[in-house]
Structures are given as C-alpha cells and as structure tokens.
Amino acid sequence: MSSQEKTDIEPKRLLIIGNGFDLHCGLHSSFRDFISAKYGEQTESNPMMVISQKNEKIKEMMRSRTSINAIKHLSNWIPIVAHENLWTAWLTFLRCCQGTTKNWADVESQMTTLLTNHTVEKVLKQNENVFEDDLKSESDSVFFFLVLLKGIFGNVNYISGLKNELTKFEASMMVYMNQQVHENQPYFTHVKESIEQLTKLGIEGERNTEATRPEPFNLLNFNYTNIESSLQDGDIGIKSGLHPIIQRNIHGTTVEHWIEVNI
C-alpha cells in the first residue's frame, strides 16, 4: 500500500503514546537506563567515582567548597570527567549521589531546578564574579555544575555552550536508543501486540473477535522510536492495518538524530 493510498483511508481513532509504551514493550528507554548502561549498575565502578577516589584535588574541592577560580588544574581532569558531554557528566554525578538526590533520572525536572538556581542564573548572564565567591551555601549538584561549566568553557558564552552540549547529549541518547531497538528483537513483537490491542480497544460484542481487523488510526508519538519502522523491522506488512496512516513524533526520531550525528 502506497503512502498516497494510506492517506486516502479515513482514520477511526488517534493513538497517543509516551515512553510508557516503549517501556511496556521491553525497551530500556529511560534516562536512568541510558546513564546506567554507559557506566554500569555499580556506582563504585563509575569512572567519575574512580577519579574522585584517586584525585585528591577533586575530593578536596568537594569538601572545602572553595571558590571555583581557586581550584587548580581544572583542565587536567575536566576532559576526563566530561569526556562525552557536560550533561552526561553532571547526571552521572547525580547518580553517584542518588542516596541524597531524589529522582535524579527525572532529567527535565533536574535541569529546570538547576538552570533556575539564582547563582546559576547569574553565571548564565556572564557574571564572572560568581566564580570568585564562596559557594559553600550551594548544593553539591550546583557546585559541580559550575565547576564543569568553568572547566569546559572558560569564559565563553555559557548559554551557547550548554546548547551545544545538550545536542551532544541528545545525539548520544539517540545512538543508545538505536542500539536498544536493534538488539532487542522481542521489542518488535511487543510493539505489534500492543498496537493491535490499542486499535481494537472499545470494539465490543460480536465485532471483537480474533479475526477483527485493527481500525485505521493516526499516531501521536512522544517517543524517539519510530513505530512504523519497528513494525517493518518486525516484518509486519502494511496490509496488516497496524501501520499508522499518519505518524508524528513530537520530539523527532532516532533515525533523524542518527543521520545528524553521522553527516
């Protein structure tokens, strides 16, 4: 069935799915899974913890909470800690402190809290005096973030730098998601079964039998995964009726990000 033929079909329902759908289908698609997969389940084996154990300067830094400009040799260890991007390093730090950092994997909430912090807001407005201040009153997460910021960017435009680091974080997440999809064959079967259930939901009585065809639907997807592609990879043909007539991924798809990373 061609794309034109699909759009000629009148949809009977709209499906809206979020990350709960992918998790239900067996995909390890949470931020917690992403960070844990990169550094292992045991925080003791985390590179950041190893660095902290071996580098007296880092331990001294976190104990004394001196001004950031007084911390020497930032350039020696920041590239190691933030070898991938600032946000991964910061979230990894939260994970290491998960005993005191509640909901560390709620990335959007954690970032919002951080970026609306009064001290951080001053830094983002290029107030360099903050790095000379005594920051003992700030939380560990804010202090560590400011150390990363100064160590990675120096005196450049911090907002622009953070946007670039966020792009790297998203790209890394997309690579991880692609690996998850293509290494998890049962996922395709679960997608088929779940879509089939959802497209028949509400069909009652004699009409709801094993032979009942899924009702045509449009799909609003808040995941990065592409349901239509997943069905195709699972050899579920277009004539099955399980493919959405129109699909919209609100945040983009792993395919789009994969292309951006590899161009």
Tab-separated table of C-alpha atoms in Angstrom:
chain	number	residue	atom	x	y	z
A	1	MET	CA	0.000	0.000	0.000
A	2	SER	CA	1.495	3.342	-1.032
A	3	SER	CA	1.674	6.448	1.161
A	4	GLN	CA	-0.989	8.035	-1.037
A	5	GLU	CA	-3.293	5.071	-0.549
A	6	LYS	CA	-2.784	5.283	3.202
A	7	THR	CA	-3.761	8.939	3.348
A	8	ASP	CA	-6.945	8.139	1.421
A	9	ILE	CA	-8.111	5.974	4.307
A	10	GLU	CA	-10.177	7.724	6.943
A	11	PRO	CA	-8.708	7.160	10.425
A	12	LYS	CA	-11.112	5.885	13.053
A	13	ARG	CA	-9.028	6.813	16.079
A	14	LEU	CA	-5.998	8.724	17.326
A	15	LEU	CA	-3.386	6.908	19.396
A	16	ILE	CA	-1.185	8.975	21.705
A	17	ILE	CA	1.778	7.129	23.209
A	18	GLY	CA	4.596	8.150	25.534
A	19	ASN	CA	7.646	6.422	26.992
A	20	GLY	CA	5.420	4.083	28.972
A	21	PHE	CA	4.635	2.363	25.669
A	22	ASP	CA	8.277	1.579	24.877
A	23	LEU	CA	8.979	0.529	28.470
A	24	HIS	CA	5.946	-1.776	28.332
A	25	CYS	CA	7.314	-3.268	25.114
A	26	GLY	CA	10.581	-4.144	26.848
A	27	LEU	CA	12.768	-1.276	25.660
A	28	HIS	CA	15.268	0.126	28.186
A	29	SER	CA	14.480	3.669	27.123
A	30	SER	CA	14.567	5.740	30.316
A	31	PHE	CA	17.292	8.253	31.167
A	32	ARG	CA	18.112	6.035	34.154
A	33	ASP	CA	18.731	3.127	31.768
A	34	PHE	CA	20.835	5.321	29.482
A	35	ILE	CA	23.169	6.622	32.197
A	36	SER	CA	23.384	3.233	33.933
A	37	ALA	CA	24.188	1.443	30.671
A	38	LYS	CA	27.066	3.797	29.972
A	39	TYR	CA	28.746	3.338	33.341
A	40	GLY	CA	27.466	0.088	34.785
A	41	GLU	CA	24.986	-0.647	37.537
A	42	GLN	CA	27.512	-0.327	40.381
A	43	THR	CA	28.363	3.289	41.070
A	44	GLU	CA	31.698	2.168	42.534
A	45	SER	CA	32.808	1.210	39.011
A	46	ASN	CA	31.744	4.569	37.634
A	47	PRO	CA	34.694	6.454	36.073
A	48	MET	CA	33.737	9.583	37.977
A	49	MET	CA	33.885	7.729	41.289
A	50	VAL	CA	37.240	6.207	40.366
A	51	ILE	CA	38.613	9.647	39.505
A	52	SER	CA	37.268	11.006	42.782
A	53	GLN	CA	38.974	8.231	44.721
A	54	LYS	CA	42.318	8.760	43.013
A	55	ASN	CA	42.405	12.543	42.633
A	56	GLU	CA	42.924	14.317	45.938
A	57	LYS	CA	42.172	17.672	44.326
A	58	ILE	CA	38.632	16.636	43.455
A	59	LYS	CA	37.968	15.305	46.951
A	60	GLU	CA	39.421	18.458	48.462
A	61	MET	CA	37.290	20.559	46.110
A	62	MET	CA	34.050	18.874	47.167
A	63	ARG	CA	34.974	19.018	50.873
A	64	SER	CA	36.080	22.611	51.116
A	65	ARG	CA	33.727	24.176	48.570
A	66	THR	CA	36.243	26.916	47.879
A	67	SER	CA	35.699	29.414	45.078
A	68	ILE	CA	35.837	27.795	41.662
A	69	ASN	CA	38.567	30.125	40.438
A	70	ALA	CA	40.729	28.846	43.302
A	71	ILE	CA	40.525	25.253	42.068
A	72	LYS	CA	43.735	24.484	40.244
A	73	HIS	CA	44.274	22.217	37.265
A	74	LEU	CA	40.633	22.097	36.152
A	75	SER	CA	41.811	21.457	32.604
A	76	ASN	CA	43.658	18.315	33.745
A	77	TRP	CA	40.620	16.354	34.890
A	78	ILE	CA	37.527	18.030	33.411
A	79	PRO	CA	38.118	16.469	29.945
A	80	ILE	CA	38.267	13.065	31.643
A	81	VAL	CA	35.120	13.538	33.700
A	82	ALA	CA	33.209	15.210	30.854
A	83	HIS	CA	34.760	13.067	28.123
A	84	GLU	CA	31.422	12.879	26.321
A	85	ASN	CA	29.476	15.985	27.288
A	86	LEU	CA	28.730	18.181	30.255
A	87	TRP	CA	25.178	16.932	30.790
A	88	THR	CA	26.162	13.270	30.899
A	89	ALA	CA	28.907	14.117	33.409
A	90	TRP	CA	26.502	16.126	35.569
A	91	LEU	CA	23.775	13.450	35.513
A	92	THR	CA	26.366	10.810	36.311
A	93	PHE	CA	27.352	12.883	39.328
A	94	LEU	CA	23.694	12.982	40.448
A	95	ARG	CA	23.516	9.230	40.012
A	96	CYS	CA	26.607	8.751	42.188
A	97	CYS	CA	24.853	10.834	44.845
A	98	GLN	CA	21.486	9.165	44.330
A	99	GLY	CA	21.212	8.500	48.055
A	100	THR	CA	20.770	12.255	48.572
A	101	THR	CA	19.498	13.275	45.124
A	102	LYS	CA	15.883	12.202	44.770
A	103	ASN	CA	14.558	11.493	41.280
A	104	TRP	CA	17.965	12.141	39.727
A	105	ALA	CA	16.814	10.488	36.483
A	106	ASP	CA	13.947	12.979	36.041
A	107	VAL	CA	16.209	14.894	33.665
A	108	GLU	CA	13.834	17.696	32.672
A	109	SER	CA	12.965	18.449	36.299
A	110	GLN	CA	16.605	18.334	37.427
A	111	MET	CA	17.710	20.640	34.609
A	112	THR	CA	14.875	23.072	35.329
A	113	THR	CA	15.781	23.244	39.011
A	114	LEU	CA	19.447	23.742	38.162
A	115	LEU	CA	19.029	26.406	35.477
A	116	THR	CA	16.621	28.456	37.595
A	117	ASN	CA	19.004	28.449	40.551
A	118	HIS	CA	19.864	32.063	41.466
A	119	THR	CA	23.637	31.529	41.323
A	120	VAL	CA	23.473	29.631	38.031
A	121	GLU	CA	21.258	32.333	36.511
A	122	LYS	CA	23.893	34.955	37.367
A	123	VAL	CA	26.604	32.863	35.703
A	124	LEU	CA	24.499	32.383	32.574
A	125	LYS	CA	24.299	36.167	32.385
A	126	GLN	CA	28.118	36.118	32.227
A	127	ASN	CA	28.625	37.306	35.799
A	128	GLU	CA	32.198	36.074	36.293
A	129	ASN	CA	32.285	37.306	39.895
A	130	VAL	CA	30.378	34.188	40.924
A	131	PHE	CA	33.476	32.059	40.335
A	132	GLU	CA	35.318	34.124	42.965
A	133	ASP	CA	32.545	33.803	45.546
A	134	ASP	CA	32.354	31.399	48.458
A	135	LEU	CA	29.863	28.786	47.233
A	136	LYS	CA	29.552	26.705	50.397
A	137	SER	CA	25.863	27.514	50.669
A	138	GLU	CA	25.103	25.955	47.285
A	139	SER	CA	24.195	22.287	46.836
A	140	ASP	CA	26.750	19.779	45.581
A	141	SER	CA	24.937	19.477	42.263
A	142	VAL	CA	25.044	23.241	41.622
A	143	PHE	CA	28.678	23.480	42.709
A	144	PHE	CA	29.736	20.580	40.497
A	145	PHE	CA	27.797	22.012	37.545
A	146	LEU	CA	29.601	25.358	37.898
A	147	VAL	CA	32.949	23.540	38.072
A	148	LEU	CA	32.113	21.727	34.832
A	149	LEU	CA	30.942	24.952	33.238
A	150	LYS	CA	34.123	26.811	34.082
A	151	GLY	CA	36.401	23.890	33.315
A	152	ILE	CA	34.916	23.160	29.900
A	153	PHE	CA	34.069	26.624	28.589
A	154	GLY	CA	36.373	29.038	30.396
A	155	ASN	CA	34.878	32.478	29.682
A	156	VAL	CA	32.908	31.747	26.515
A	157	ASN	CA	29.166	32.266	26.067
A	158	TYR	CA	27.795	29.719	28.519
A	159	ILE	CA	24.273	29.513	27.089
A	160	SER	CA	25.574	28.755	23.609
A	161	GLY	CA	27.981	26.206	25.047
A	162	LEU	CA	25.247	24.479	27.052
A	163	LYS	CA	23.046	24.218	23.959
A	164	ASN	CA	25.888	22.537	22.089
A	165	GLU	CA	26.457	20.145	24.987
A	166	LEU	CA	22.729	19.349	25.049
A	167	THR	CA	22.887	18.493	21.341
A	168	LYS	CA	25.733	16.085	22.095
A	169	PHE	CA	23.723	14.570	24.942
A	170	GLU	CA	20.686	14.044	22.699
A	171	ALA	CA	22.850	12.546	19.947
A	172	SER	CA	24.411	10.129	22.426
A	173	MET	CA	20.959	9.190	23.698
A	174	MET	CA	19.805	8.536	20.148
A	175	VAL	CA	22.743	6.234	19.421
A	176	TYR	CA	21.869	4.343	22.597
A	177	MET	CA	18.195	4.106	21.574
A	178	ASN	CA	19.088	2.771	18.127
A	179	GLN	CA	21.216	0.085	19.726
A	180	GLN	CA	18.407	-0.798	22.117
A	181	VAL	CA	15.872	-1.183	19.312
A	182	HIS	CA	18.070	-3.247	17.011
A	183	GLU	CA	19.458	-5.507	19.752
A	184	ASN	CA	16.048	-6.251	21.276
A	185	GLN	CA	14.160	-8.500	18.869
A	186	PRO	CA	11.237	-9.214	21.256
A	187	TYR	CA	10.533	-5.457	21.169
A	188	PHE	CA	9.115	-5.747	17.635
A	189	THR	CA	6.705	-8.492	18.685
A	190	HIS	CA	5.563	-6.493	21.701
A	191	VAL	CA	5.000	-3.398	19.524
A	192	LYS	CA	2.779	-5.422	17.173
A	193	GLU	CA	0.773	-6.930	20.028
A	194	SER	CA	0.329	-3.594	21.809
A	195	ILE	CA	-0.709	-1.688	18.681
A	196	GLU	CA	-3.145	-4.473	17.824
A	197	GLN	CA	-4.737	-4.230	21.264
A	198	LEU	CA	-4.960	-0.440	21.137
A	199	THR	CA	-6.509	-0.348	17.664
A	200	LYS	CA	-9.206	-2.806	18.739
A	201	LEU	CA	-9.859	-1.219	22.130
A	202	GLY	CA	-13.527	-0.378	22.549
A	203	ILE	CA	-14.771	-2.714	19.808
A	204	GLU	CA	-17.399	-4.680	21.657
A	205	GLY	CA	-19.586	-7.699	21.271
A	206	GLU	CA	-19.626	-9.904	18.201
A	207	ARG	CA	-17.440	-7.419	16.278
A	208	ASN	CA	-14.471	-8.094	18.588
A	209	THR	CA	-13.139	-11.481	17.517
A	210	GLU	CA	-9.748	-12.912	16.619
A	211	ALA	CA	-10.484	-12.002	13.007
A	212	THR	CA	-11.375	-8.400	13.800
A	213	ARG	CA	-9.262	-6.026	11.762
A	214	PRO	CA	-7.481	-3.163	13.531
A	215	GLU	CA	-9.228	0.146	12.960
A	216	PRO	CA	-7.263	2.712	10.882
A	217	PHE	CA	-5.501	5.228	13.119
A	218	ASN	CA	-3.242	8.240	13.280
A	219	LEU	CA	-0.387	8.219	15.785
A	220	LEU	CA	0.978	10.976	18.008
A	221	ASN	CA	4.241	9.661	19.413
A	222	PHE	CA	6.198	11.286	22.264
A	223	ASN	CA	8.965	8.687	21.971
A	224	TYR	CA	12.040	8.883	19.759
A	225	THR	CA	11.302	5.453	18.329
A	226	ASN	CA	9.512	5.088	15.003
A	227	ILE	CA	6.573	2.701	15.370
A	228	GLU	CA	6.094	2.228	11.632
A	229	SER	CA	9.776	1.404	11.185
A	230	SER	CA	9.608	-1.017	14.124
A	231	LEU	CA	6.669	-2.820	12.558
A	232	GLN	CA	8.537	-3.075	9.262
A	233	ASP	CA	11.653	-4.370	11.007
A	234	GLY	CA	9.420	-6.953	12.630
A	235	ASP	CA	8.140	-7.968	9.164
A	236	ILE	CA	4.635	-6.696	9.883
A	237	GLY	CA	3.320	-5.775	6.457
A	238	ILE	CA	1.500	-2.582	5.596
A	239	LYS	CA	-1.676	-4.557	4.818
A	240	SER	CA	-1.904	-5.715	8.415
A	241	GLY	CA	-3.640	-2.462	9.289
A	242	LEU	CA	-1.228	-1.936	12.182
A	243	HIS	CA	0.749	0.810	10.468
A	244	PRO	CA	-0.408	4.353	11.304
A	245	ILE	CA	-1.901	6.362	8.461
A	246	ILE	CA	-0.088	9.472	9.678
A	247	GLN	CA	2.601	9.375	12.370
A	248	ARG	CA	4.043	12.397	14.144
A	249	ASN	CA	6.998	12.131	16.521
A	250	ILE	CA	6.811	15.262	18.679
A	251	HIS	CA	10.476	15.175	19.713
A	252	GLY	CA	11.896	13.733	16.477
A	253	THR	CA	13.070	10.168	15.864
A	254	THR	CA	16.212	8.130	16.371
A	255	VAL	CA	16.583	7.944	12.576
A	256	GLU	CA	16.720	11.752	12.234
A	257	HIS	CA	19.273	12.089	15.017
A	258	TRP	CA	21.321	9.183	13.665
A	259	ILE	CA	21.576	10.970	10.311
A	260	GLU	CA	22.555	14.257	12.020
A	261	VAL	CA	25.307	12.535	14.016
A	262	ASN	CA	26.764	10.753	11.007
A	263	ILE	CA	26.678	13.566	8.426
